[in-house]
Amino acid sequence: MINATRKWILLKLSSFLMVPFMIWFLIKFVSIYDGDYQSVVSVFSNQFMAIIFSIFITITFFHSALSISEVFEDYVKNDKIKNVANRLLYASAVVIPLITIILISRL
């Protein structure tokens, strides 16, 4: 399969998967919006909620990394700069959700 086709399929799949997680996140956000610190911590202390939020964060960063890498492919002409930008992007798409998941698991 061509690399561009694979990226397109993964982009569509990740956007399809993000829809139910985004709906869940918006409902949870509205429910804890006026809550105090303890109510927010109690939501994310629940193991099921922490797992769902971790999946949501991972899919979201994966989707954004694919989207931004397409911008690099289209608008950055220098191959060295493009490769460095893509590597830093993919590294941050792994590191940032990992740090978020570790911090949520410590609640």
mmCIF file of N, CA, C and O in Angstrom:
data_model
loop_
_atom_site.group_PDB
_atom_site.id
_atom_site.type_symbol
_atom_site.label_atom_id
_atom_site.label_comp_id
_atom_site.label_asym_id
_atom_site.label_seq_id
_atom_site.Cartn_x
_atom_site.Cartn_y
_atom_site.Cartn_z
ATOM 1 N N MET A 1 0.853 -1.176 0.000
ATOM 2 C CA MET A 1 0.000 0.000 0.000
ATOM 3 C C MET A 1 0.901 1.243 0.000
ATOM 4 O O MET A 1 1.914 1.292 0.680
ATOM 5 N N ILE A 2 0.496 2.238 -0.721
ATOM 6 C CA ILE A 2 1.235 3.493 -0.798
ATOM 7 C C ILE A 2 1.170 4.200 0.560
ATOM 8 O O ILE A 2 0.143 4.156 1.253
ATOM 9 N N ASN A 3 2.271 4.854 0.927
ATOM 10 C CA ASN A 3 2.361 5.525 2.222
ATOM 11 C C ASN A 3 1.269 6.591 2.374
ATOM 12 O O ASN A 3 0.675 6.720 3.445
ATOM 13 N N ALA A 4 0.998 7.343 1.316
ATOM 14 C CA ALA A 4 -0.040 8.381 1.393
ATOM 15 C C ALA A 4 -1.418 7.770 1.609
ATOM 16 O O ALA A 4 -2.236 8.313 2.364
ATOM 17 N N THR A 5 -1.670 6.633 0.991
ATOM 18 C CA THR A 5 -2.954 5.954 1.173
ATOM 19 C C THR A 5 -3.093 5.440 2.598
ATOM 20 O O THR A 5 -4.157 5.554 3.212
ATOM 21 N N ARG A 6 -2.016 4.892 3.139
ATOM 22 C CA ARG A 6 -2.032 4.400 4.520
ATOM 23 C C ARG A 6 -2.301 5.549 5.487
ATOM 24 O O ARG A 6 -3.102 5.416 6.419
ATOM 25 N N LYS A 7 -1.640 6.696 5.281
ATOM 26 C CA LYS A 7 -1.861 7.849 6.157
ATOM 27 C C LYS A 7 -3.298 8.351 6.050
ATOM 28 O O LYS A 7 -3.903 8.721 7.053
ATOM 29 N N TRP A 8 -3.846 8.350 4.823
ATOM 30 C CA TRP A 8 -5.212 8.811 4.632
ATOM 31 C C TRP A 8 -6.187 7.889 5.364
ATOM 32 O O TRP A 8 -7.107 8.357 6.035
ATOM 33 N N ILE A 9 -5.981 6.582 5.248
ATOM 34 C CA ILE A 9 -6.865 5.617 5.919
ATOM 35 C C ILE A 9 -6.756 5.760 7.436
ATOM 36 O O ILE A 9 -7.768 5.766 8.148
ATOM 37 N N LEU A 10 -5.534 5.903 7.946
ATOM 38 C CA LEU A 10 -5.350 6.070 9.390
ATOM 39 C C LEU A 10 -5.957 7.377 9.885
ATOM 40 O O LEU A 10 -6.509 7.440 10.990
ATOM 41 N N LEU A 11 -5.867 8.414 9.083
ATOM 42 C CA LEU A 11 -6.465 9.695 9.452
ATOM 43 C C LEU A 11 -7.987 9.581 9.536
ATOM 44 O O LEU A 11 -8.600 10.069 10.496
ATOM 45 N N LYS A 12 -8.587 8.919 8.572
ATOM 46 C CA LYS A 12 -10.042 8.738 8.588
ATOM 47 C C LYS A 12 -10.474 7.821 9.730
ATOM 48 O O LYS A 12 -11.482 8.075 10.394
ATOM 49 N N LEU A 13 -9.712 6.765 9.990
ATOM 50 C CA LEU A 13 -10.029 5.848 11.078
ATOM 51 C C LEU A 13 -9.925 6.548 12.428
ATOM 52 O O LEU A 13 -10.809 6.405 13.284
ATOM 53 N N SER A 14 -8.857 7.328 12.622
ATOM 54 C CA SER A 14 -8.707 8.018 13.902
ATOM 55 C C SER A 14 -9.789 9.076 14.101
ATOM 56 O O SER A 14 -10.282 9.263 15.214
ATOM 57 N N SER A 15 -10.188 9.754 13.029
ATOM 58 C CA SER A 15 -11.264 10.738 13.180
ATOM 59 C C SER A 15 -12.593 10.055 13.485
ATOM 60 O O SER A 15 -13.392 10.564 14.268
ATOM 61 N N PHE A 16 -12.820 8.889 12.895
ATOM 62 C CA PHE A 16 -14.033 8.116 13.184
ATOM 63 C C PHE A 16 -14.045 7.658 14.642
ATOM 64 O O PHE A 16 -15.084 7.712 15.309
ATOM 65 N N LEU A 17 -12.890 7.226 15.149
ATOM 66 C CA LEU A 17 -12.805 6.772 16.535
ATOM 67 C C LEU A 17 -12.910 7.928 17.527
ATOM 68 O O LEU A 17 -13.352 7.740 18.668
ATOM 69 N N MET A 18 -12.501 9.116 17.125
ATOM 70 C CA MET A 18 -12.533 10.255 18.036
ATOM 71 C C MET A 18 -13.946 10.756 18.324
ATOM 72 O O MET A 18 -14.178 11.360 19.374
ATOM 73 N N VAL A 19 -14.877 10.518 17.443
ATOM 74 C CA VAL A 19 -16.224 11.068 17.604
ATOM 75 C C VAL A 19 -16.896 10.608 18.903
ATOM 76 O O VAL A 19 -17.326 11.446 19.700
ATOM 77 N N PRO A 20 -16.997 9.297 19.193
ATOM 78 C CA PRO A 20 -17.652 8.920 20.458
ATOM 79 C C PRO A 20 -16.867 9.366 21.692
ATOM 80 O O PRO A 20 -17.461 9.747 22.710
ATOM 81 N N PHE A 21 -15.533 9.375 21.591
ATOM 82 C CA PHE A 21 -14.737 9.837 22.726
ATOM 83 C C PHE A 21 -14.925 11.336 22.955
ATOM 84 O O PHE A 21 -14.951 11.794 24.098
ATOM 85 N N MET A 22 -15.056 12.100 21.883
ATOM 86 C CA MET A 22 -15.276 13.538 22.028
ATOM 87 C C MET A 22 -16.642 13.825 22.635
ATOM 88 O O MET A 22 -16.770 14.704 23.487
ATOM 89 N N ILE A 23 -17.644 13.067 22.227
ATOM 90 C CA ILE A 23 -18.973 13.226 22.821
ATOM 91 C C ILE A 23 -18.918 12.903 24.314
ATOM 92 O O ILE A 23 -19.458 13.651 25.139
ATOM 93 N N TRP A 24 -18.243 11.792 24.654
ATOM 94 C CA TRP A 24 -18.093 11.429 26.068
ATOM 95 C C TRP A 24 -17.367 12.533 26.835
ATOM 96 O O TRP A 24 -17.781 12.918 27.930
ATOM 97 N N PHE A 25 -16.277 13.043 26.257
ATOM 98 C CA PHE A 25 -15.495 14.071 26.938
ATOM 99 C C PHE A 25 -16.308 15.342 27.140
ATOM 100 O O PHE A 25 -16.250 15.953 28.210
ATOM 101 N N LEU A 26 -17.076 15.755 26.146
ATOM 102 C CA LEU A 26 -17.886 16.958 26.293
ATOM 103 C C LEU A 26 -18.958 16.793 27.367
ATOM 104 O O LEU A 26 -19.208 17.716 28.150
ATOM 105 N N ILE A 27 -19.574 15.619 27.421
ATOM 106 C CA ILE A 27 -20.570 15.359 28.469
ATOM 107 C C ILE A 27 -19.921 15.402 29.847
ATOM 108 O O ILE A 27 -20.447 16.000 30.783
ATOM 109 N N LYS A 28 -18.753 14.769 29.980
ATOM 110 C CA LYS A 28 -18.047 14.788 31.268
ATOM 111 C C LYS A 28 -17.594 16.195 31.627
ATOM 112 O O LYS A 28 -17.667 16.606 32.784
ATOM 113 N N PHE A 29 -17.105 16.931 30.638
ATOM 114 C CA PHE A 29 -16.647 18.293 30.892
ATOM 115 C C PHE A 29 -17.787 19.175 31.380
ATOM 116 O O PHE A 29 -17.620 19.951 32.321
ATOM 117 N N VAL A 30 -18.949 19.062 30.770
ATOM 118 C CA VAL A 30 -20.107 19.846 31.198
ATOM 119 C C VAL A 30 -20.525 19.456 32.609
ATOM 120 O O VAL A 30 -20.885 20.311 33.425
ATOM 121 N N SER A 31 -20.421 18.159 32.931
ATOM 122 C CA SER A 31 -20.852 17.715 34.257
ATOM 123 C C SER A 31 -19.902 18.159 35.363
ATOM 124 O O SER A 31 -20.330 18.333 36.500
ATOM 125 N N ILE A 32 -18.621 18.351 35.051
ATOM 126 C CA ILE A 32 -17.677 18.755 36.104
ATOM 127 C C ILE A 32 -17.275 20.219 36.007
ATOM 128 O O ILE A 32 -16.459 20.702 36.790
ATOM 129 N N TYR A 33 -17.864 20.952 35.075
ATOM 130 C CA TYR A 33 -17.470 22.340 34.842
ATOM 131 C C TYR A 33 -17.616 23.205 36.086
ATOM 132 O O TYR A 33 -16.739 23.981 36.415
ATOM 133 N N ASP A 34 -18.725 23.104 36.762
ATOM 134 C CA ASP A 34 -18.966 23.930 37.951
ATOM 135 C C ASP A 34 -18.529 23.239 39.235
ATOM 136 O O ASP A 34 -18.738 23.778 40.313
ATOM 137 N N GLY A 35 -17.911 22.084 39.111
ATOM 138 C CA GLY A 35 -17.493 21.346 40.298
ATOM 139 C C GLY A 35 -16.204 21.893 40.889
ATOM 140 O O GLY A 35 -15.474 22.661 40.264
ATOM 141 N N ASP A 36 -15.954 21.487 42.107
ATOM 142 C CA ASP A 36 -14.711 21.890 42.747
ATOM 143 C C ASP A 36 -13.589 20.910 42.380
ATOM 144 O O ASP A 36 -13.779 19.992 41.595
ATOM 145 N N TYR A 37 -12.435 21.142 42.944
ATOM 146 C CA TYR A 37 -11.255 20.338 42.629
ATOM 147 C C TYR A 37 -11.482 18.865 42.952
ATOM 148 O O TYR A 37 -11.095 17.989 42.176
ATOM 149 N N GLN A 38 -12.105 18.578 44.075
ATOM 150 C CA GLN A 38 -12.317 17.190 44.488
ATOM 151 C C GLN A 38 -13.237 16.434 43.533
ATOM 152 O O GLN A 38 -13.042 15.244 43.289
ATOM 153 N N SER A 39 -14.230 17.110 42.973
ATOM 154 C CA SER A 39 -15.119 16.427 42.032
ATOM 155 C C SER A 39 -14.394 16.103 40.722
ATOM 156 O O SER A 39 -14.620 15.041 40.132
ATOM 157 N N VAL A 40 -13.506 16.986 40.301
ATOM 158 C CA VAL A 40 -12.717 16.715 39.090
ATOM 159 C C VAL A 40 -11.756 15.560 39.331
ATOM 160 O O VAL A 40 -11.626 14.649 38.504
ATOM 161 N N VAL A 41 -11.098 15.566 40.477
ATOM 162 C CA VAL A 41 -10.168 14.490 40.811
ATOM 163 C C VAL A 41 -10.918 13.167 40.948
ATOM 164 O O VAL A 41 -10.422 12.124 40.504
ATOM 165 N N SER A 42 -12.110 13.202 41.513
ATOM 166 C CA SER A 42 -12.861 11.952 41.674
ATOM 167 C C SER A 42 -13.278 11.356 40.329
ATOM 168 O O SER A 42 -13.331 10.137 40.195
ATOM 169 N N VAL A 43 -13.556 12.209 39.350
ATOM 170 C CA VAL A 43 -13.902 11.701 38.019
ATOM 171 C C VAL A 43 -12.714 10.985 37.405
ATOM 172 O O VAL A 43 -12.823 9.880 36.883
ATOM 173 N N PHE A 44 -11.538 11.595 37.474
ATOM 174 C CA PHE A 44 -10.363 10.999 36.861
ATOM 175 C C PHE A 44 -9.681 9.959 37.746
ATOM 176 O O PHE A 44 -8.794 9.249 37.284
ATOM 177 N N SER A 45 -10.088 9.850 38.998
ATOM 178 C CA SER A 45 -9.566 8.796 39.867
ATOM 179 C C SER A 45 -10.242 7.463 39.591
ATOM 180 O O SER A 45 -9.682 6.415 39.903
ATOM 181 N N ASN A 46 -11.422 7.508 39.036
ATOM 182 C CA ASN A 46 -12.117 6.297 38.645
ATOM 183 C C ASN A 46 -11.304 5.620 37.538
ATOM 184 O O ASN A 46 -10.969 6.233 36.528
ATOM 185 N N GLN A 47 -10.978 4.355 37.729
ATOM 186 C CA GLN A 47 -10.089 3.665 36.798
ATOM 187 C C GLN A 47 -10.684 3.585 35.396
ATOM 188 O O GLN A 47 -9.978 3.779 34.409
ATOM 189 N N PHE A 48 -11.971 3.330 35.285
ATOM 190 C CA PHE A 48 -12.617 3.252 33.977
ATOM 191 C C PHE A 48 -12.532 4.594 33.252
ATOM 192 O O PHE A 48 -12.203 4.650 32.059
ATOM 193 N N MET A 49 -12.813 5.672 33.966
ATOM 194 C CA MET A 49 -12.757 7.006 33.359
ATOM 195 C C MET A 49 -11.327 7.358 32.951
ATOM 196 O O MET A 49 -11.118 7.977 31.905
ATOM 197 N N ALA A 50 -10.362 6.966 33.763
ATOM 198 C CA ALA A 50 -8.963 7.240 33.430
ATOM 199 C C ALA A 50 -8.535 6.482 32.177
ATOM 200 O O ALA A 50 -7.818 7.021 31.326
ATOM 201 N N ILE A 51 -9.004 5.262 32.033
ATOM 202 C CA ILE A 51 -8.671 4.469 30.837
ATOM 203 C C ILE A 51 -9.318 5.079 29.600
ATOM 204 O O ILE A 51 -8.665 5.223 28.557
ATOM 205 N N ILE A 52 -10.576 5.440 29.705
ATOM 206 C CA ILE A 52 -11.277 6.051 28.570
ATOM 207 C C ILE A 52 -10.611 7.367 28.181
ATOM 208 O O ILE A 52 -10.397 7.644 27.000
ATOM 209 N N PHE A 53 -10.257 8.176 29.163
ATOM 210 C CA PHE A 53 -9.598 9.455 28.871
ATOM 211 C C PHE A 53 -8.216 9.224 28.256
ATOM 212 O O PHE A 53 -7.811 9.960 27.358
ATOM 213 N N SER A 54 -7.508 8.215 28.715
ATOM 214 C CA SER A 54 -6.190 7.903 28.155
ATOM 215 C C SER A 54 -6.300 7.471 26.697
ATOM 216 O O SER A 54 -5.481 7.873 25.859
ATOM 217 N N ILE A 55 -7.302 6.677 26.387
ATOM 218 C CA ILE A 55 -7.526 6.277 24.990
ATOM 219 C C ILE A 55 -7.871 7.496 24.145
ATOM 220 O O ILE A 55 -7.368 7.662 23.027
ATOM 221 N N PHE A 56 -8.706 8.361 24.682
ATOM 222 C CA PHE A 56 -9.084 9.587 23.978
ATOM 223 C C PHE A 56 -7.869 10.457 23.694
ATOM 224 O O PHE A 56 -7.686 10.936 22.558
ATOM 225 N N ILE A 57 -7.025 10.652 24.680
ATOM 226 C CA ILE A 57 -5.823 11.474 24.500
ATOM 227 C C ILE A 57 -4.892 10.849 23.465
ATOM 228 O O ILE A 57 -4.340 11.546 22.604
ATOM 229 N N THR A 58 -4.709 9.547 23.521
ATOM 230 C CA THR A 58 -3.815 8.862 22.581
ATOM 231 C C THR A 58 -4.327 8.987 21.150
ATOM 232 O O THR A 58 -3.552 9.316 20.239
ATOM 233 N N ILE A 59 -5.607 8.750 20.942
ATOM 234 C CA ILE A 59 -6.179 8.859 19.598
ATOM 235 C C ILE A 59 -6.107 10.298 19.099
ATOM 236 O O ILE A 59 -5.792 10.550 17.927
ATOM 237 N N THR A 60 -6.370 11.245 19.969
ATOM 238 C CA THR A 60 -6.339 12.649 19.574
ATOM 239 C C THR A 60 -4.948 13.085 19.154
ATOM 240 O O THR A 60 -4.773 13.756 18.129
ATOM 241 N N PHE A 61 -3.928 12.714 19.920
ATOM 242 C CA PHE A 61 -2.563 13.082 19.546
ATOM 243 C C PHE A 61 -2.110 12.354 18.294
ATOM 244 O O PHE A 61 -1.383 12.916 17.475
ATOM 245 N N PHE A 62 -2.523 11.108 18.111
ATOM 246 C CA PHE A 62 -2.207 10.375 16.893
ATOM 247 C C PHE A 62 -2.824 11.070 15.681
ATOM 248 O O PHE A 62 -2.155 11.282 14.656
ATOM 249 N N HIS A 63 -4.080 11.453 15.800
ATOM 250 C CA HIS A 63 -4.775 12.144 14.719
ATOM 251 C C HIS A 63 -4.112 13.493 14.409
ATOM 252 O O HIS A 63 -3.904 13.836 13.243
ATOM 253 N N SER A 64 -3.781 14.245 15.440
ATOM 254 C CA SER A 64 -3.163 15.549 15.207
ATOM 255 C C SER A 64 -1.769 15.417 14.604
ATOM 256 O O SER A 64 -1.379 16.214 13.747
ATOM 257 N N ALA A 65 -1.019 14.399 15.011
ATOM 258 C CA ALA A 65 0.308 14.192 14.425
ATOM 259 C C ALA A 65 0.203 13.848 12.944
ATOM 260 O O ALA A 65 0.990 14.349 12.126
ATOM 261 N N LEU A 66 -0.747 13.009 12.585
ATOM 262 C CA LEU A 66 -0.948 12.696 11.170
ATOM 263 C C LEU A 66 -1.352 13.934 10.381
ATOM 264 O O LEU A 66 -0.870 14.158 9.267
ATOM 265 N N SER A 67 -2.224 14.744 10.950
ATOM 266 C CA SER A 67 -2.687 15.949 10.257
ATOM 267 C C SER A 67 -1.560 16.961 10.070
ATOM 268 O O SER A 67 -1.390 17.514 8.984
ATOM 269 N N ILE A 68 -0.807 17.195 11.118
ATOM 270 C CA ILE A 68 0.273 18.177 11.029
ATOM 271 C C ILE A 68 1.392 17.683 10.124
ATOM 272 O O ILE A 68 2.014 18.471 9.411
ATOM 273 N N SER A 69 1.642 16.377 10.109
ATOM 274 C CA SER A 69 2.680 15.857 9.214
ATOM 275 C C SER A 69 2.302 16.071 7.750
ATOM 276 O O SER A 69 3.171 16.270 6.899
ATOM 277 N N GLU A 70 1.017 16.046 7.449
ATOM 278 C CA GLU A 70 0.576 16.351 6.079
ATOM 279 C C GLU A 70 0.855 17.803 5.727
ATOM 280 O O GLU A 70 1.190 18.117 4.583
ATOM 281 N N VAL A 71 0.720 18.691 6.682
ATOM 282 C CA VAL A 71 1.058 20.096 6.447
ATOM 283 C C VAL A 71 2.546 20.221 6.152
ATOM 284 O O VAL A 71 2.953 20.942 5.229
ATOM 285 N N PHE A 72 3.378 19.505 6.926
ATOM 286 C CA PHE A 72 4.814 19.519 6.660
ATOM 287 C C PHE A 72 5.111 18.997 5.257
ATOM 288 O O PHE A 72 5.939 19.551 4.544
ATOM 289 N N GLU A 73 4.451 17.920 4.882
ATOM 290 C CA GLU A 73 4.678 17.327 3.559
ATOM 291 C C GLU A 73 4.308 18.300 2.439
ATOM 292 O O GLU A 73 4.961 18.339 1.404
ATOM 293 N N ASP A 74 3.254 19.066 2.653
ATOM 294 C CA ASP A 74 2.779 19.954 1.601
ATOM 295 C C ASP A 74 3.546 21.268 1.511
ATOM 296 O O ASP A 74 3.746 21.788 0.413
ATOM 297 N N TYR A 75 3.986 21.809 2.647
ATOM 298 C CA TYR A 75 4.498 23.172 2.642
ATOM 299 C C TYR A 75 5.978 23.321 2.953
ATOM 300 O O TYR A 75 6.522 24.398 2.742
ATOM 301 N N VAL A 76 6.635 22.296 3.463
ATOM 302 C CA VAL A 76 8.067 22.398 3.747
ATOM 303 C C VAL A 76 8.810 21.752 2.587
ATOM 304 O O VAL A 76 8.653 20.564 2.310
ATOM 305 N N LYS A 77 9.645 22.547 1.908
ATOM 306 C CA LYS A 77 10.327 22.056 0.713
ATOM 307 C C LYS A 77 11.639 21.351 1.041
ATOM 308 O O LYS A 77 12.018 20.406 0.373
ATOM 309 N N ASN A 78 12.337 21.797 2.084
ATOM 310 C CA ASN A 78 13.625 21.211 2.448
ATOM 311 C C ASN A 78 13.390 19.855 3.123
ATOM 312 O O ASN A 78 12.719 19.767 4.154
ATOM 313 N N ASP A 79 13.963 18.788 2.549
ATOM 314 C CA ASP A 79 13.728 17.439 3.074
ATOM 315 C C ASP A 79 14.303 17.237 4.471
ATOM 316 O O ASP A 79 13.714 16.538 5.293
ATOM 317 N N LYS A 80 15.453 17.851 4.762
ATOM 318 C CA LYS A 80 16.045 17.694 6.100
ATOM 319 C C LYS A 80 15.158 18.325 7.161
ATOM 320 O O LYS A 80 14.905 17.727 8.205
ATOM 321 N N ILE A 81 14.690 19.511 6.886
ATOM 322 C CA ILE A 81 13.820 20.199 7.848
ATOM 323 C C ILE A 81 12.508 19.433 8.001
ATOM 324 O O ILE A 81 11.993 19.280 9.111
ATOM 325 N N LYS A 82 11.979 18.932 6.903
ATOM 326 C CA LYS A 82 10.738 18.165 6.938
ATOM 327 C C LYS A 82 10.900 16.902 7.781
ATOM 328 O O LYS A 82 10.035 16.572 8.598
ATOM 329 N N ASN A 83 12.010 16.195 7.605
ATOM 330 C CA ASN A 83 12.245 14.969 8.368
ATOM 331 C C ASN A 83 12.419 15.252 9.854
ATOM 332 O O ASN A 83 11.894 14.528 10.700
ATOM 333 N N VAL A 84 13.166 16.313 10.178
ATOM 334 C CA VAL A 84 13.359 16.675 11.587
ATOM 335 C C VAL A 84 12.026 17.091 12.209
ATOM 336 O O VAL A 84 11.698 16.681 13.327
ATOM 337 N N ALA A 85 11.257 17.876 11.479
ATOM 338 C CA ALA A 85 9.957 18.321 11.995
ATOM 339 C C ALA A 85 9.030 17.130 12.226
ATOM 340 O O ALA A 85 8.348 17.054 13.254
ATOM 341 N N ASN A 86 9.007 16.195 11.286
ATOM 342 C CA ASN A 86 8.155 15.007 11.455
ATOM 343 C C ASN A 86 8.614 14.145 12.619
ATOM 344 O O ASN A 86 7.799 13.628 13.380
ATOM 345 N N ARG A 87 9.911 13.975 12.774
ATOM 346 C CA ARG A 87 10.414 13.166 13.901
ATOM 347 C C ARG A 87 10.088 13.816 15.235
ATOM 348 O O ARG A 87 9.686 13.140 16.185
ATOM 349 N N LEU A 88 10.268 15.131 15.331
ATOM 350 C CA LEU A 88 9.918 15.823 16.573
ATOM 351 C C LEU A 88 8.415 15.763 16.838
ATOM 352 O O LEU A 88 7.987 15.602 17.979
ATOM 353 N N LEU A 89 7.644 15.874 15.780
ATOM 354 C CA LEU A 89 6.194 15.790 15.911
ATOM 355 C C LEU A 89 5.760 14.425 16.419
ATOM 356 O O LEU A 89 4.968 14.315 17.364
ATOM 357 N N TYR A 90 6.289 13.365 15.814
ATOM 358 C CA TYR A 90 5.905 12.014 16.240
ATOM 359 C C TYR A 90 6.421 11.703 17.645
ATOM 360 O O TYR A 90 5.746 11.022 18.416
ATOM 361 N N ALA A 91 7.594 12.222 17.989
ATOM 362 C CA ALA A 91 8.115 12.025 19.346
ATOM 363 C C ALA A 91 7.210 12.716 20.370
ATOM 364 O O ALA A 91 6.892 12.140 21.413
ATOM 365 N N SER A 92 6.792 13.936 20.049
ATOM 366 C CA SER A 92 5.901 14.642 20.984
ATOM 367 C C SER A 92 4.525 13.990 21.043
ATOM 368 O O SER A 92 3.866 14.031 22.079
ATOM 369 N N ALA A 93 4.091 13.367 19.940
ATOM 370 C CA ALA A 93 2.802 12.680 19.938
ATOM 371 C C ALA A 93 2.835 11.405 20.763
ATOM 372 O O ALA A 93 1.785 10.867 21.103
ATOM 373 N N VAL A 94 4.020 10.935 21.091
ATOM 374 C CA VAL A 94 4.151 9.780 21.977
ATOM 375 C C VAL A 94 4.405 10.236 23.408
ATOM 376 O O VAL A 94 3.784 9.738 24.354
ATOM 377 N N VAL A 95 5.282 11.215 23.579
ATOM 378 C CA VAL A 95 5.710 11.635 24.913
ATOM 379 C C VAL A 95 4.595 12.365 25.671
ATOM 380 O O VAL A 95 4.358 12.068 26.848
ATOM 381 N N ILE A 96 3.916 13.287 25.029
ATOM 382 C CA ILE A 96 2.896 14.076 25.731
ATOM 383 C C ILE A 96 1.731 13.211 26.229
ATOM 384 O O ILE A 96 1.344 13.316 27.397
ATOM 385 N N PRO A 97 1.151 12.323 25.402
ATOM 386 C CA PRO A 97 0.106 11.452 25.961
ATOM 387 C C PRO A 97 0.635 10.515 27.036
ATOM 388 O O PRO A 97 -0.071 10.229 28.003
ATOM 389 N N LEU A 98 1.874 10.056 26.886
ATOM 390 C CA LEU A 98 2.454 9.178 27.899
ATOM 391 C C LEU A 98 2.582 9.894 29.241
ATOM 392 O O LEU A 98 2.224 9.336 30.286
ATOM 393 N N ILE A 99 3.061 11.113 29.219
ATOM 394 C CA ILE A 99 3.161 11.906 30.457
ATOM 395 C C ILE A 99 1.762 12.142 31.039
ATOM 396 O O ILE A 99 1.564 12.014 32.259
ATOM 397 N N THR A 100 0.803 12.437 30.197
ATOM 398 C CA THR A 100 -0.582 12.667 30.660
ATOM 399 C C THR A 100 -1.139 11.409 31.311
ATOM 400 O O THR A 100 -1.759 11.474 32.380
ATOM 401 N N ILE A 101 -0.930 10.263 30.676
ATOM 402 C CA ILE A 101 -1.443 9.004 31.224
ATOM 403 C C ILE A 101 -0.776 8.684 32.562
ATOM 404 O O ILE A 101 -1.440 8.261 33.514
ATOM 405 N N ILE A 102 0.523 8.910 32.660
ATOM 406 C CA ILE A 102 1.240 8.652 33.924
ATOM 407 C C ILE A 102 0.704 9.578 35.015
ATOM 408 O O ILE A 102 0.466 9.118 36.146
ATOM 409 N N LEU A 103 0.500 10.840 34.709
ATOM 410 C CA LEU A 103 0.002 11.768 35.725
ATOM 411 C C LEU A 103 -1.432 11.465 36.137
ATOM 412 O O LEU A 103 -1.785 11.589 37.311
ATOM 413 N N ILE A 104 -2.249 11.020 35.201
ATOM 414 C CA ILE A 104 -3.632 10.654 35.549
ATOM 415 C C ILE A 104 -3.653 9.399 36.406
ATOM 416 O O ILE A 104 -4.443 9.273 37.333
ATOM 417 N N SER A 105 -2.749 8.465 36.108
ATOM 418 C CA SER A 105 -2.730 7.219 36.881
ATOM 419 C C SER A 105 -2.274 7.457 38.319
ATOM 420 O O SER A 105 -2.548 6.626 39.185
ATOM 421 N N ARG A 106 -1.623 8.549 38.585
ATOM 422 C CA ARG A 106 -1.168 8.867 39.946
ATOM 423 C C ARG A 106 -2.245 9.544 40.788
ATOM 424 O O ARG A 106 -2.021 9.781 41.967
ATOM 425 N N LEU A 107 -3.367 9.887 40.210
ATOM 426 C CA LEU A 107 -4.435 10.548 40.983
ATOM 427 C C LEU A 107 -5.067 9.592 41.964
ATOM 428 O O LEU A 107 -5.152 8.463 41.885
#
